[in-house]
Amino acid sequence: MEHVYTRLVTLLGDKFEVAADLIRPDATLGDLELDSLAVVELYVTLQEEWGVPLDDSEAAAELTVDEVARSVAELLDADRASGATP
């Protein structure tokens, strides 16, 4: 999961211009001042980058950075377990 978290932190900084000192595992997306549109955009970006079926209807500002990273990591693990991802 560490590589997913690290990539998420980079993405939040580079694409969403969140200050690095604000990004902590327990920070919510709302704490990072991402509005609902930005949260959905983050989910879509993560889906495209990782090739996982994140449900953007579950994207919410109340989610923490750690929860988002865990969601991606769990989907990647599920894909690997099913043999869907090389």
XYZ file of N, CA and C in Angstrom, residues 2-65:
192
model
N 2.081 1.138 0.451
C 2.938 2.320 0.560
C 3.134 3.017 -0.779
N 3.307 2.231 -1.848
C 3.505 2.849 -3.152
C 2.249 3.592 -3.608
N 1.074 3.098 -3.250
C -0.172 3.786 -3.604
C -0.266 5.092 -2.823
N 0.034 5.039 -1.530
C -0.009 6.244 -0.698
C 0.972 7.290 -1.232
N 2.186 6.865 -1.544
C 3.198 7.790 -2.048
C 2.746 8.438 -3.351
N 2.166 7.650 -4.240
C 1.689 8.200 -5.509
C 0.513 9.152 -5.274
N -0.351 8.820 -4.346
C -1.480 9.686 -4.025
C -0.987 11.026 -3.485
N 0.002 11.011 -2.628
C 0.564 12.257 -2.091
C 1.148 13.098 -3.227
N 1.872 12.469 -4.118
C 2.448 13.183 -5.262
C 1.349 13.772 -6.133
N 0.327 12.993 -6.391
C -0.794 13.451 -7.216
C -1.508 14.637 -6.565
N -1.742 14.542 -5.266
C -2.414 15.643 -4.565
C -1.582 16.922 -4.645
N -0.287 16.781 -4.546
C 0.576 17.956 -4.630
C 0.687 18.505 -6.028
N 0.920 17.632 -6.988
C 1.170 18.076 -8.364
C -0.096 18.509 -9.092
N -1.121 17.702 -9.054
C -2.315 17.996 -9.844
C -3.301 18.898 -9.107
N -3.394 18.709 -7.793
C -4.398 19.461 -7.038
C -3.784 20.579 -6.197
N -2.465 20.735 -6.323
C -1.741 21.844 -5.699
C -1.975 21.938 -4.191
N -2.016 20.780 -3.553
C -2.147 20.742 -2.097
C -0.742 20.858 -1.510
N -0.582 21.724 -0.525
C 0.720 21.886 0.133
C 1.125 20.582 0.806
N 2.370 20.200 0.601
C 2.863 18.916 1.101
C 2.701 18.779 2.609
N 2.846 19.863 3.348
C 2.763 19.764 4.811
C 1.339 19.504 5.302
N 0.349 19.686 4.441
C -1.037 19.413 4.821
C -1.425 17.951 4.615
N -0.692 17.254 3.763
C -1.066 15.888 3.391
C -0.544 14.910 4.434
N -1.487 14.368 5.190
C -1.191 13.370 6.222
C -2.173 12.221 6.026
N -1.854 11.049 6.523
C -2.784 9.925 6.348
C -4.177 10.203 6.900
N -4.253 10.941 8.010
C -5.550 11.189 8.640
C -6.255 12.447 8.136
N -5.650 13.167 7.214
C -6.288 14.363 6.652
C -7.409 13.943 5.707
N -8.561 14.574 5.865
C -9.640 14.278 4.917
C -9.405 15.079 3.636
N -10.078 14.644 2.596
C -9.953 15.381 1.335
C -10.511 16.786 1.513
N -11.499 16.915 2.381
C -12.029 18.242 2.706
C -10.999 19.090 3.431
N -10.229 18.467 4.337
C -9.154 19.193 5.023
C -8.169 19.765 4.011
N -8.020 19.058 2.903
C -7.074 19.484 1.860
C -7.718 20.476 0.894
N -8.933 20.875 1.254
C -9.694 21.870 0.479
C -10.051 21.396 -0.929
N -10.282 20.088 -1.062
C -10.769 19.566 -2.333
C -12.293 19.633 -2.299
N -12.879 20.316 -3.249
C -14.340 20.352 -3.303
C -14.854 19.065 -3.951
N -16.170 18.916 -4.025
C -16.737 17.660 -4.515
C -16.288 17.343 -5.943
N -16.184 18.340 -6.775
C -15.724 18.117 -8.152
C -14.272 17.630 -8.165
N -13.446 18.234 -7.341
C -12.039 17.825 -7.275
C -11.906 16.403 -6.733
N -12.761 16.032 -5.783
C -12.715 14.683 -5.233
C -13.060 13.661 -6.321
N -14.087 13.956 -7.097
C -14.450 13.047 -8.189
C -13.321 12.994 -9.217
N -12.727 14.141 -9.517
C -11.603 14.179 -10.459
C -10.445 13.339 -9.929
N -10.204 13.406 -8.640
C -9.151 12.578 -8.035
C -9.467 11.099 -8.239
N -10.692 10.706 -7.987
C -11.087 9.308 -8.160
C -10.911 8.865 -9.608
N -11.348 9.696 -10.533
C -11.216 9.342 -11.952
C -9.734 9.201 -12.323
N -8.924 10.115 -11.833
C -7.483 10.054 -12.109
C -6.881 8.771 -11.547
N -7.269 8.422 -10.330
C -6.750 7.189 -9.726
C -7.202 5.956 -10.501
N -8.448 5.966 -10.952
C -8.948 4.841 -11.753
C -8.128 4.681 -13.021
N -7.853 5.799 -13.678
C -7.097 5.755 -14.931
C -5.659 5.320 -14.691
N -5.039 5.868 -13.661
C -3.623 5.555 -13.401
C -3.414 4.112 -12.959
N -4.287 3.614 -12.110
C -4.092 2.299 -11.533
C -4.916 1.234 -12.234
N -5.864 1.631 -13.068
C -6.681 0.653 -13.773
C -7.601 -0.121 -12.852
N -8.069 0.544 -11.807
C -8.961 -0.108 -10.846
C -10.347 0.536 -10.920
N -11.378 -0.244 -10.624
C -12.741 0.271 -10.730
C -13.216 0.972 -9.459
N -12.588 2.088 -9.106
C -13.065 2.869 -7.953
C -14.456 3.385 -8.262
N -15.295 3.350 -7.266
C -16.664 3.833 -7.446
C -16.700 5.313 -7.104
N -16.733 6.154 -8.134
C -16.679 7.599 -7.859
C -17.953 8.111 -7.197
N -18.995 7.270 -7.140
C -20.182 7.688 -6.393
C -19.913 7.637 -4.886
N -18.848 6.947 -4.491
C -18.469 6.883 -3.079
C -17.427 7.938 -2.723
N -16.983 8.704 -3.715
C -15.993 9.748 -3.472
C -16.629 10.826 -2.594
N -15.955 11.142 -1.506
C -16.504 12.132 -0.584
C -15.374 12.873 0.116
N -15.639 14.108 0.443
C -14.648 14.946 1.113
C -14.304 14.424 2.503
N -15.166 13.572 3.069
C -14.928 13.054 4.413
C -13.903 11.917 4.432
N -13.575 11.393 3.274
C -12.590 10.311 3.216
C -11.205 10.848 3.550
N -10.448 10.036 4.269
C -9.072 10.444 4.569
C -8.146 9.993 3.430
N -6.971 10.573 3.408
C -5.968 10.185 2.414
C -5.660 8.700 2.565
